[in-house]
Short mmCIF file of C-alpha atoms in Angstrom, two decimals:
data_model
loop_
_atom_site.label_atom_id
_atom_site.label_comp_id
_atom_site.label_asym_id
_atom_site.label_seq_id
_atom_site.Cartn_x
_atom_site.Cartn_y
_atom_site.Cartn_z
CA MET A 118 15.48 -8.52 8.44
CA ASN A 119 15.36 -10.27 4.82
CA ALA A 120 11.60 -11.98 3.60
CA ARG A 121 11.20 -15.18 3.29
CA PRO A 122 11.44 -17.46 -0.01
CA GLU A 123 7.95 -18.47 0.13
CA THR A 124 6.75 -14.61 0.61
CA ALA A 125 8.94 -13.10 -2.23
CA TYR A 126 7.37 -16.68 -4.38
CA HIS A 127 3.36 -15.54 -3.23
CA TYR A 128 4.20 -12.63 -4.13
CA HIS A 129 5.64 -13.35 -7.85
CA VAL A 130 3.08 -15.95 -8.77
CA ILE A 131 0.97 -13.29 -7.89
CA ARG A 132 1.77 -10.85 -10.54
CA ARG A 133 2.95 -12.69 -13.11
CA ALA A 134 -1.06 -14.54 -12.66
CA LEU A 135 -2.27 -10.13 -13.46
CA GLU A 136 0.91 -10.13 -16.31
CA VAL A 137 -1.10 -13.73 -17.96
CA ILE A 138 -4.87 -12.56 -16.96
CA ASP A 139 -4.86 -8.06 -18.59
CA ALA A 140 -2.77 -9.93 -21.72
CA ALA A 141 -6.08 -13.22 -22.24
CA PRO A 142 -9.15 -12.67 -23.90
CA ALA A 143 -12.11 -11.88 -21.37
CA PRO A 144 -13.29 -13.67 -19.69
CA GLY A 145 -10.11 -14.22 -18.68
CA PRO A 146 -8.10 -18.08 -18.21
CA SER A 147 -9.72 -20.91 -16.21
CA LEU A 148 -7.52 -21.84 -13.73
CA GLU A 149 -5.90 -24.41 -15.74
CA GLU A 150 -5.45 -22.27 -18.10
CA LEU A 151 -3.46 -19.88 -15.20
CA ALA A 152 -1.48 -22.10 -13.63
CA ASN A 153 -0.38 -24.77 -16.31
CA SER A 154 1.19 -20.66 -18.13
CA LEU A 155 2.88 -20.87 -14.46
CA GLY A 156 4.60 -23.97 -13.86
CA MET A 157 2.22 -24.82 -11.32
CA SER A 158 -0.29 -27.37 -11.09
CA PRO A 159 -3.60 -26.18 -10.32
CA ALA A 160 -3.76 -27.13 -6.55
CA HIS A 161 -0.94 -25.73 -6.51
CA LEU A 162 -1.89 -21.90 -7.37
CA GLN A 163 -5.01 -22.68 -5.54
CA ARG A 164 -3.68 -23.82 -2.33
CA VAL A 165 -1.13 -20.91 -2.76
CA PHE A 166 -4.25 -18.19 -3.65
CA SER A 167 -5.98 -19.35 -0.56
CA ARG A 168 -3.69 -18.98 1.64
CA TRP A 169 -2.51 -15.45 0.25
CA VAL A 170 -5.84 -13.82 0.19
CA GLY A 171 -8.64 -16.24 1.21
CA VAL A 172 -10.41 -16.63 -1.85
CA SER A 173 -10.55 -18.31 -5.52
CA PRO A 174 -8.24 -17.73 -8.34
CA LYS A 175 -11.36 -16.99 -9.85
CA ARG A 176 -12.50 -14.30 -8.13
CA TYR A 177 -9.69 -12.46 -7.01
CA GLN A 178 -8.65 -12.77 -10.93
CA GLN A 179 -11.91 -9.91 -10.98
CA PHE A 180 -9.81 -7.81 -8.70
CA LEU A 181 -7.30 -7.40 -11.05
CA THR A 182 -9.08 -6.32 -13.85
CA LEU A 183 -7.46 -3.79 -15.36
CA ASP A 184 -11.34 -2.49 -15.23
CA HIS A 185 -11.11 -3.22 -11.41
CA ALA A 186 -10.21 1.21 -10.49
CA LYS A 187 -14.09 2.13 -12.00
CA HIS A 188 -15.99 -0.80 -9.97
CA LEU A 189 -14.36 0.23 -7.10
CA LEU A 190 -14.85 4.00 -7.36
CA ARG A 191 -18.73 2.83 -8.53
CA ASP A 192 -19.25 1.05 -5.98
CA ARG A 193 -17.11 2.17 -2.74
CA PHE A 194 -15.94 5.77 -3.70
CA THR A 195 -15.82 7.45 -0.46
CA THR A 196 -16.62 11.02 -0.33
CA LEU A 197 -13.83 12.30 2.67
CA ALA A 198 -16.24 15.37 3.41
CA THR A 199 -18.82 12.45 5.08
CA ALA A 200 -16.11 9.96 5.27
CA ASP A 201 -16.99 10.66 9.73
CA GLU A 202 -20.89 10.55 9.91
CA VAL A 203 -21.14 7.54 7.76
CA GLY A 204 -18.55 5.46 9.28
CA LEU A 205 -16.03 4.87 7.48
CA SER A 206 -13.04 6.05 8.57
CA GLY A 207 -13.17 2.98 10.89
CA SER A 208 -13.98 0.22 9.49
CA GLY A 209 -11.03 0.20 7.98
CA ARG A 210 -7.75 -2.11 9.61
CA LEU A 211 -5.56 0.99 9.52
CA HIS A 212 -7.67 2.85 11.26
CA ASP A 213 -7.94 0.56 13.80
CA LEU A 214 -4.44 -0.98 14.86
CA PHE A 215 -2.29 2.53 13.22
CA LEU A 216 -4.48 6.09 15.32
CA LYS A 217 -1.67 7.75 16.66
CA TRP A 218 0.12 9.87 13.66
CA GLU A 219 2.93 12.52 14.63
CA ALA A 220 3.53 14.65 11.78
CA MET A 221 7.69 17.04 11.20
CA SER A 222 6.89 20.49 11.51
CA PRO A 223 8.56 22.53 8.63
CA GLY A 224 11.44 23.72 10.30
CA GLU A 225 12.38 20.55 11.23
CA PHE A 226 11.37 19.36 7.84
CA ALA A 227 13.30 22.02 6.21
CA ARG A 228 16.65 20.76 7.52
CA GLY A 229 16.50 18.24 5.42
CA GLY A 230 16.54 15.39 8.62
CA ALA A 231 19.34 16.48 11.03
CA GLY A 232 19.35 15.44 13.92
CA LEU A 233 16.79 12.80 12.88
CA THR A 234 19.09 8.81 13.51
CA ILE A 235 16.61 6.87 11.29
CA ARG A 236 16.51 3.18 12.32
CA TYR A 237 15.73 1.42 9.72
CA GLY A 238 15.03 -2.93 8.33
CA TRP A 239 13.57 -5.24 5.69
CA PHE A 240 11.04 -6.92 6.03
CA ASP A 241 7.59 -9.27 4.61
CA SER A 242 4.90 -8.18 3.44
CA PRO A 243 2.62 -9.67 1.28
CA PHE A 244 4.00 -7.02 -1.70
CA GLY A 245 7.52 -8.63 -1.67
CA GLN A 246 10.92 -7.19 0.32
CA ALA A 247 9.46 -4.03 2.35
CA LEU A 248 11.72 -1.51 3.16
CA ILE A 249 10.83 0.19 6.10
CA MET A 250 12.85 3.30 8.49
CA GLY A 251 12.05 4.83 11.28
CA THR A 252 12.45 8.13 14.17
CA ASP A 253 11.97 7.04 17.83
CA LYS A 254 8.64 8.41 17.08
CA GLY A 255 7.02 6.28 14.61
CA ILE A 256 7.37 4.54 10.72
CA CYS A 257 8.59 7.37 8.97
CA GLY A 258 9.19 5.45 5.68
CA MET A 259 8.56 1.91 4.01
CA ALA A 260 9.16 1.13 0.49
CA PHE A 261 8.39 -1.16 -1.78
CA ALA A 262 11.61 -3.80 -3.99
CA ALA A 263 9.43 -5.88 -6.10
CA GLU A 264 9.91 -3.80 -9.32
CA THR A 265 12.68 -1.32 -8.58
CA GLY A 266 14.97 -3.42 -6.56
CA PRO A 267 16.59 -3.30 -2.94
CA ASN A 268 18.97 -0.78 -4.07
CA THR A 269 17.17 1.43 -5.97
CA ALA A 270 14.91 1.36 -2.90
CA MET A 271 17.40 2.16 -0.51
CA ALA A 272 18.88 5.18 -2.18
CA ASP A 273 15.51 7.11 -2.75
CA MET A 274 14.19 6.83 0.69
CA THR A 275 17.54 8.10 2.14
CA SER A 276 18.04 10.69 -0.21
CA ARG A 277 14.47 12.53 1.53
CA TRP A 278 16.17 13.43 4.41
CA PRO A 279 19.85 13.18 3.15
CA ALA A 280 21.02 15.15 6.45
CA ALA A 281 19.74 11.87 8.96
CA GLU A 282 21.86 9.50 9.75
CA PHE A 283 20.49 5.63 8.52
CA VAL A 284 21.08 2.90 11.21
CA GLU A 285 19.80 -0.52 9.82
CA ASP A 286 17.92 -2.17 12.78
CA PRO A 287 15.25 -4.35 12.09
CA GLU A 288 15.39 -5.40 15.49
CA VAL A 289 14.00 -2.31 16.98
CA LEU A 290 11.44 -2.47 13.81
CA ALA A 291 9.63 -5.74 13.51
CA PRO A 292 7.24 -5.01 16.23
CA TRP A 293 5.53 -2.05 13.81
CA ALA A 294 6.67 -4.35 10.80
CA ARG A 295 4.61 -7.13 12.36
CA SER A 296 1.53 -4.53 12.87
CA ALA A 297 1.40 -3.05 9.20
CA PHE A 298 1.70 -6.53 7.92
CA GLY A 299 -1.63 -8.25 9.95
CA ALA A 300 -0.43 -9.03 13.44
CA ASP A 301 -2.56 -7.82 16.04
CA GLY A 302 -0.86 -4.09 17.65
CA MET A 303 -0.18 -0.88 16.98
CA ALA A 304 2.85 1.28 15.34
CA GLN A 305 3.00 4.15 16.08
CA LEU A 306 3.74 6.94 12.50
CA HIS A 307 6.11 10.42 12.24
CA LEU A 308 5.12 12.14 8.95
CA ILE A 309 8.42 13.71 7.64
CA GLY A 310 6.59 15.72 4.83
CA ALA A 311 6.49 20.04 3.72
CA PRO A 312 3.13 21.90 6.04
CA PHE A 313 1.02 20.75 1.85
CA GLN A 314 2.52 17.34 2.10
CA ILE A 315 1.64 17.00 5.82
CA LYS A 316 -2.60 17.74 5.13
CA VAL A 317 -2.83 15.74 2.39
CA TRP A 318 -1.40 12.82 3.60
CA GLU A 319 -3.12 12.94 6.39
CA ALA A 320 -6.01 13.06 4.42
CA LEU A 321 -5.40 9.58 2.54
CA LEU A 322 -5.77 8.52 6.29
CA GLN A 323 -9.34 9.22 5.83
CA ILE A 324 -9.19 6.24 3.26
CA PRO A 325 -10.74 3.03 3.98
CA SER A 326 -9.48 0.02 3.82
CA GLY A 327 -11.17 -1.05 0.02
CA HIS A 328 -12.75 2.26 -0.51
CA VAL A 329 -11.00 4.08 -2.99
CA THR A 330 -11.61 7.35 -3.65
CA THR A 331 -9.83 11.08 -6.67
CA TYR A 332 -7.64 13.06 -5.82
CA SER A 333 -9.79 16.17 -7.05
CA GLU A 334 -12.03 14.14 -4.16
CA ILE A 335 -9.25 15.18 -2.00
CA ALA A 336 -8.34 18.35 -3.36
CA GLN A 337 -11.32 18.74 -2.31
CA SER A 338 -11.58 17.77 1.18
CA ILE A 339 -8.18 19.45 1.84
CA GLY A 340 -9.59 23.27 1.50
CA ASN A 341 -8.33 23.23 -1.89
CA PRO A 342 -10.61 22.43 -5.07
CA LYS A 343 -8.03 23.72 -7.74
CA ALA A 344 -4.89 21.97 -6.38
CA VAL A 345 -5.46 18.67 -7.62
CA ARG A 346 -1.80 18.56 -9.82
CA ALA A 347 -0.17 19.57 -6.18
CA VAL A 348 -2.72 17.15 -4.19
CA GLY A 349 -0.61 14.47 -7.11
CA THR A 350 2.66 14.87 -6.46
CA ALA A 351 2.03 15.68 -2.83
CA VAL A 352 0.48 11.21 -2.85
CA GLY A 353 3.16 10.51 -4.77
CA ARG A 354 6.05 11.64 -2.10
CA ASN A 355 4.75 9.53 0.11
CA PRO A 356 7.24 8.32 2.19
CA ILE A 357 4.95 5.82 4.06
CA SER A 358 3.18 3.63 1.12
CA TRP A 359 0.47 1.56 2.15
CA LEU A 360 -0.02 2.73 5.31
CA ILE A 361 -1.14 6.01 4.58
CA PRO A 362 -2.69 4.67 2.05
CA CYS A 363 -1.86 6.19 -1.57
CA HIS A 364 -2.74 2.90 -3.32
CA ARG A 365 -5.81 4.49 -2.99
CA ALA A 366 -6.13 7.52 -4.73
CA LEU A 367 -7.68 7.06 -8.56
CA ARG A 368 -7.80 10.22 -11.34
CA LYS A 369 -11.98 10.55 -11.60
CA SER A 370 -12.11 8.78 -15.00
CA GLY A 371 -11.20 5.24 -13.50
CA GLY A 372 -7.65 5.04 -14.37
CA LEU A 373 -5.41 3.59 -11.55
CA GLY A 374 -2.64 6.52 -12.06
CA GLY A 375 1.38 6.93 -10.63
CA TYR A 376 2.70 4.09 -8.46
CA HIS A 377 5.96 5.25 -7.57
CA TRP A 378 7.36 1.58 -6.84
CA GLY A 379 4.91 -0.11 -8.95
CA LEU A 380 1.76 -0.15 -10.43
CA PRO A 381 2.00 -3.57 -9.66
CA VAL A 382 2.51 -3.21 -6.53
CA LYS A 383 -0.58 -0.87 -7.18
CA ARG A 384 -2.79 -3.40 -8.47
CA ALA A 385 -1.87 -5.54 -6.11
CA MET A 386 -2.22 -3.50 -2.54
CA LEU A 387 -6.05 -2.41 -4.69
CA ALA A 388 -7.19 -7.00 -5.02
CA TRP A 389 -5.57 -7.48 -1.31
CA GLU A 390 -8.08 -4.47 -0.18
CA SER A 391 -11.01 -6.02 -2.12
CA ALA A 392 -10.28 -9.28 -1.89
CA ASP A 393 -10.07 -8.83 2.70
CA LEU A 394 -13.42 -6.74 2.75
CA GLU A 395 -15.09 -9.44 1.02
CA ASP A 396 -14.19 -11.93 2.54
CA LYS A 397 -14.88 -10.22 6.73
CA ALA A 398 -18.76 -9.49 4.25
CA ARG A 399 -19.41 -12.70 4.12
CA ALA A 400 -18.00 -14.15 7.81
#
């Protein structure tokens, strides 16, 4: 299922707006200036933004600025060791919908997916086209093609399990895909990786929507505080982007760090979650 034109259009509006905002001196462009730079009317831009994230373009700008990550670290930092105790791990949509995941055994992972049938399809997402892959146990892969292009995204994902059989079958994956991007329901995740990677990905699943943590905090939470660099590598190799929220891992300095599918996608994800959290708090 290919992304609907309006979904891709909305993502690219956000992406282009991000570029304009980054290039503008503080306090940023007005609604009229932003709309003019995008070739849109102010009313149209206001509608697109409000429908997509539930807040005005001016408010959304605050979540797209380069120092937003520093504000997140200051105000919404999650200490993973105590997240359960303070109830944070149950506060995000992810934990309401994706409570079940199963990890592949180390032996199965070492065989490169031999004997696995992995189905795939292209779906709408708030961040452009999403490639979703799944086994009979759950979603095992999610990639975003807005920055890399669909061919690169597909080649990247299939190379992770070179011995698997890949079958295009979006209908089977559609219910999980709908749940992934906001519909009601539950989706299962099938974590396919080395044992250390899976420990890191399980730690990422404890970060609530709208909150962030650091690579060093993740290393601490898995009992290996000196493995910050290895944690960063495992975060970067996360095959189920968005659902295993590697976009919520930041550098201790407040820098965004890297993102496999492009930093504009990571920043859009963080902004989307921040705006969504604020909108729910006002409701």
